[in-house]
Short mmCIF file of C-alpha atoms in Angstrom, two decimals:
data_model
loop_
_atom_site.label_atom_id
_atom_site.label_comp_id
_atom_site.label_asym_id
_atom_site.label_seq_id
_atom_site.Cartn_x
_atom_site.Cartn_y
_atom_site.Cartn_z
CA MET A 1 0.00 0.00 0.00
CA ALA A 2 2.86 2.39 0.74
CA ALA A 3 4.15 2.11 -2.84
CA HIS A 4 0.76 3.12 -4.32
CA GLU A 5 -0.70 5.24 -1.55
CA SER A 6 -1.62 8.25 -3.69
CA VAL A 7 -3.77 6.06 -5.96
CA ILE A 8 -5.19 3.87 -3.17
CA GLY A 9 -5.87 6.86 -0.92
CA ALA A 10 -7.57 9.03 -3.53
CA ASP A 11 -9.52 6.13 -5.08
CA ARG A 12 -10.28 4.69 -1.62
CA ARG A 13 -9.94 1.15 -2.91
CA PHE A 14 -7.53 -1.74 -3.24
CA ARG A 15 -7.66 -5.47 -3.81
CA PHE A 16 -6.43 -8.01 -1.29
CA SER A 17 -5.21 -10.10 -4.24
CA ASP A 18 -2.81 -7.26 -5.22
CA ILE A 19 -1.25 -7.47 -1.77
CA TYR A 20 -1.45 -11.19 -0.94
CA GLY A 21 -1.69 -12.80 -4.40
CA ALA A 22 -3.67 -15.97 -4.96
CA ASP A 23 -3.78 -16.75 -1.21
CA TRP A 24 -5.74 -13.56 -0.46
CA PRO A 25 -8.83 -15.33 1.01
CA SER A 26 -6.87 -17.07 3.77
CA GLU A 27 -4.59 -14.06 4.31
CA ARG A 28 -7.62 -11.81 4.65
CA VAL A 29 -8.99 -14.07 7.40
CA LYS A 30 -5.60 -14.00 9.16
CA LEU A 31 -5.66 -10.20 9.04
CA ILE A 32 -9.16 -10.09 10.51
CA LYS A 33 -8.12 -12.52 13.26
CA TYR A 34 -5.13 -10.30 14.01
CA TRP A 35 -7.53 -7.39 14.54
CA VAL A 36 -9.90 -9.61 16.56
CA LYS A 37 -7.01 -10.47 18.92
CA HIS A 38 -6.27 -6.76 19.27
CA VAL A 39 -9.93 -6.05 20.12
CA CYS A 40 -9.99 -8.92 22.63
CA CYS A 41 -6.89 -7.51 24.34
CA MET A 42 -8.58 -4.12 24.61
CA ALA A 43 -11.73 -5.81 25.96
CA VAL A 44 -9.78 -7.69 28.64
CA ASP A 45 -8.06 -4.43 29.62
CA CYS A 46 -11.56 -2.99 30.14
CA GLU A 47 -12.58 -6.12 32.11
CA LEU A 48 -15.04 -7.19 29.43
CA GLY A 49 -15.37 -10.96 29.03
CA ILE A 50 -14.75 -12.70 25.69
CA PRO A 51 -17.80 -14.73 24.51
CA GLU A 52 -17.31 -18.38 23.53
CA LEU A 53 -18.49 -17.67 19.95
CA LEU A 54 -15.53 -15.35 19.49
CA ILE A 55 -13.04 -17.83 20.96
CA ASN A 56 -14.39 -20.51 18.60
CA TYR A 57 -13.98 -18.08 15.68
CA LEU A 58 -10.31 -17.60 16.52
CA ASP A 59 -9.84 -21.38 16.73
CA ASP A 60 -11.51 -21.94 13.33
CA THR A 61 -8.78 -22.79 10.79
CA SER A 62 -10.95 -22.61 7.65
CA ALA A 63 -10.19 -19.92 5.06
CA ASP A 64 -13.84 -18.89 4.82
CA ALA A 65 -14.41 -18.00 8.46
CA GLY A 66 -16.36 -14.86 7.46
CA ALA A 67 -16.99 -11.93 9.76
CA PRO A 68 -16.18 -12.41 13.44
CA PRO A 69 -19.11 -12.71 15.87
CA HIS A 70 -19.79 -9.78 18.21
CA ILE A 71 -17.44 -7.41 16.31
CA GLY A 72 -18.10 -4.94 13.51
CA PHE A 73 -15.04 -3.74 11.57
CA ASP A 74 -14.86 -0.82 9.15
CA MET A 75 -11.78 0.14 7.10
CA LEU A 76 -11.52 3.86 6.32
CA VAL A 77 -9.18 6.47 4.88
CA GLN A 78 -8.31 9.03 7.58
CA SER A 79 -8.34 11.94 5.15
CA ASP A 80 -6.46 14.48 7.29
CA LEU A 81 -3.47 12.17 7.61
CA LEU A 82 -3.63 11.17 3.94
CA ARG A 83 -3.38 14.85 2.93
CA LEU A 84 -0.46 15.37 5.29
CA ARG A 85 1.24 12.23 3.98
CA LEU A 86 0.81 13.17 0.30
CA HIS A 87 1.53 16.89 0.62
CA GLN A 88 3.57 17.37 3.80
CA SER A 89 5.82 14.26 3.83
CA MET A 90 4.40 12.92 7.10
CA GLU A 91 6.22 9.83 8.34
CA TYR A 92 4.35 6.55 8.64
CA GLY A 93 3.33 5.39 12.06
CA SER A 94 0.82 3.15 13.72
CA PHE A 95 -1.17 3.69 16.86
CA ILE A 96 -4.13 2.55 18.89
CA GLY A 97 -6.97 5.00 19.51
CA ASP A 98 -8.94 5.54 22.69
CA VAL A 99 -11.52 2.97 23.72
CA SER A 100 -15.08 3.91 24.70
CA GLY A 101 -17.23 1.63 26.83
CA TYR A 102 -20.99 1.10 26.88
CA ALA A 103 -22.89 -0.24 29.86
CA ALA A 104 -26.28 -1.86 30.36
CA PRO A 105 -28.81 -0.08 32.62
CA ASP A 106 -27.47 -2.08 35.58
CA GLY A 107 -24.01 -0.58 35.00
CA LYS A 108 -22.38 -3.74 33.61
CA LEU A 109 -20.02 -3.10 30.69
CA VAL A 110 -21.40 -4.78 27.55
CA ALA A 111 -19.59 -3.15 24.62
CA ILE A 112 -16.48 -1.21 23.60
CA GLU A 113 -15.49 0.65 20.48
CA GLY A 114 -12.28 2.18 19.23
CA HIS A 115 -9.84 2.17 16.34
CA THR A 116 -6.34 1.31 15.28
CA MET A 117 -4.33 2.91 12.49
CA TRP A 118 -1.42 2.35 10.18
CA GLY A 119 -0.48 5.55 8.40
CA TRP A 120 -3.77 6.92 7.11
CA VAL A 121 -5.65 3.59 7.10
CA MET A 122 -8.07 3.47 10.04
CA VAL A 123 -9.80 0.30 11.18
CA THR A 124 -12.67 1.04 13.53
CA TYR A 125 -14.38 -1.60 15.63
CA ARG A 126 -17.35 -2.10 17.89
CA PHE A 127 -17.33 -5.17 20.13
CA ASP A 128 -20.75 -5.88 21.64
CA THR A 129 -21.25 -8.94 23.84
CA THR A 130 -25.04 -8.61 23.50
CA GLU A 131 -24.94 -8.80 19.67
CA PRO A 132 -23.86 -12.24 18.36
CA TYR A 133 -23.53 -11.14 14.74
CA GLY A 134 -20.48 -9.35 13.40
CA SER A 135 -19.58 -7.58 10.19
CA THR A 136 -16.79 -6.16 8.09
CA THR A 137 -16.88 -3.62 5.29
CA PHE A 138 -14.29 -5.66 3.41
CA GLU A 139 -15.89 -9.03 2.69
CA GLY A 140 -14.38 -9.74 -0.73
CA ASP A 141 -11.25 -9.11 -2.73
CA LEU A 142 -12.12 -5.49 -3.54
CA VAL A 143 -12.01 -3.17 -0.54
CA GLN A 144 -13.85 0.14 -0.93
CA MET A 145 -13.03 2.49 1.95
CA GLY A 146 -14.92 5.54 3.17
CA PHE A 147 -13.35 8.81 4.29
CA ILE A 148 -13.27 10.01 7.87
CA SER A 149 -11.81 13.16 9.39
CA LEU A 150 -10.89 13.79 12.99
CA VAL A 151 -10.75 17.55 12.32
CA SER A 152 -14.10 18.42 10.77
CA PRO A 153 -16.83 16.71 8.74
CA GLU A 154 -16.00 18.97 5.78
CA TYR A 155 -12.66 17.17 5.42
CA THR A 156 -14.25 13.80 4.80
CA LEU A 157 -14.48 14.65 1.12
CA ASP A 158 -11.96 13.66 -1.52
CA PRO A 159 -8.55 14.85 -0.25
CA THR A 160 -7.48 16.00 -3.71
CA ASP A 161 -10.10 18.76 -3.82
CA LEU A 162 -9.51 20.13 -0.32
CA MET A 163 -5.89 21.20 -0.60
CA ASN A 164 -6.99 24.84 -0.91
CA SER A 165 -8.90 24.81 2.36
CA PRO A 166 -7.95 27.36 5.04
CA TRP A 167 -7.09 24.48 7.38
CA MET A 168 -4.52 23.08 4.95
CA ALA A 169 -3.22 26.56 4.11
CA GLN A 170 -2.14 27.08 7.71
CA LEU A 171 -0.16 23.83 7.58
CA GLN A 172 1.69 24.63 4.39
CA ASP A 173 5.02 26.45 4.42
CA MET A 174 3.90 28.95 1.77
CA PRO A 175 0.65 30.91 1.94
CA ASN A 176 -2.13 29.48 -0.18
CA SER A 177 -3.16 32.06 -2.76
CA ASN A 178 -6.43 30.25 -3.50
CA ALA A 179 -7.75 30.33 0.08
CA THR A 180 -10.32 33.03 0.72
CA PRO A 181 -9.62 34.87 3.97
CA ALA A 182 -12.44 35.00 6.46
CA ARG A 183 -14.17 38.37 6.61
CA LYS A 184 -16.69 39.76 8.99
CA ALA A 185 -20.08 40.49 7.48
CA ALA A 186 -21.29 44.06 7.88
CA PRO A 187 -24.25 44.39 10.25
CA THR A 188 -27.53 45.14 8.57
CA ALA A 189 -30.25 47.37 9.93
CA PRO A 190 -33.70 45.82 10.28
CA SER A 191 -36.05 46.87 7.51
CA ARG A 192 -39.69 47.75 7.84
CA GLY A 193 -41.98 44.73 8.09
CA ASP A 194 -39.37 42.15 9.11
CA ALA A 195 -39.29 40.41 12.47
CA LEU A 196 -37.02 43.06 13.98
CA GLY A 197 -38.40 46.26 12.42
#
């Protein structure tokens, strides 16, 4: 992905077969199980028990294990970081995001959600012990990713058309001549017949 990140990031798609070759179905399952183990570690840290269905999923050695029970995964492009990577030479890194917990009315923890990242690829998860079904947004060979921004919803659009935004202009070394400076609107006097006049 690093070799083709400008294409993958802007198009928001890739194929597992381009990464793993003919073994992509089994390698995809291994990747999902890697993330499941990460989620289980986060759950244990939060003192949330691991249901037997999920343990059985991890023990399943078949290549068509499908989506994990109790966990929903989504793979996204974190558009702020993609723009920084493509236009500001940001170094690659990986990290684990904060975990949020959800409790039943009696106060017992029943679910957690969070995310993990590599570069600008974000994998979000929700682990819910009360929901036996799981899901992924990357079931087949072709993975189509959405955009997400941690700065503002307006930056969830295509990163190639937002380089002239005021937010990006402040990060660039040179002023952006295409950015329109903010200006204060002149106050208007109420006219006759409106709600104020």
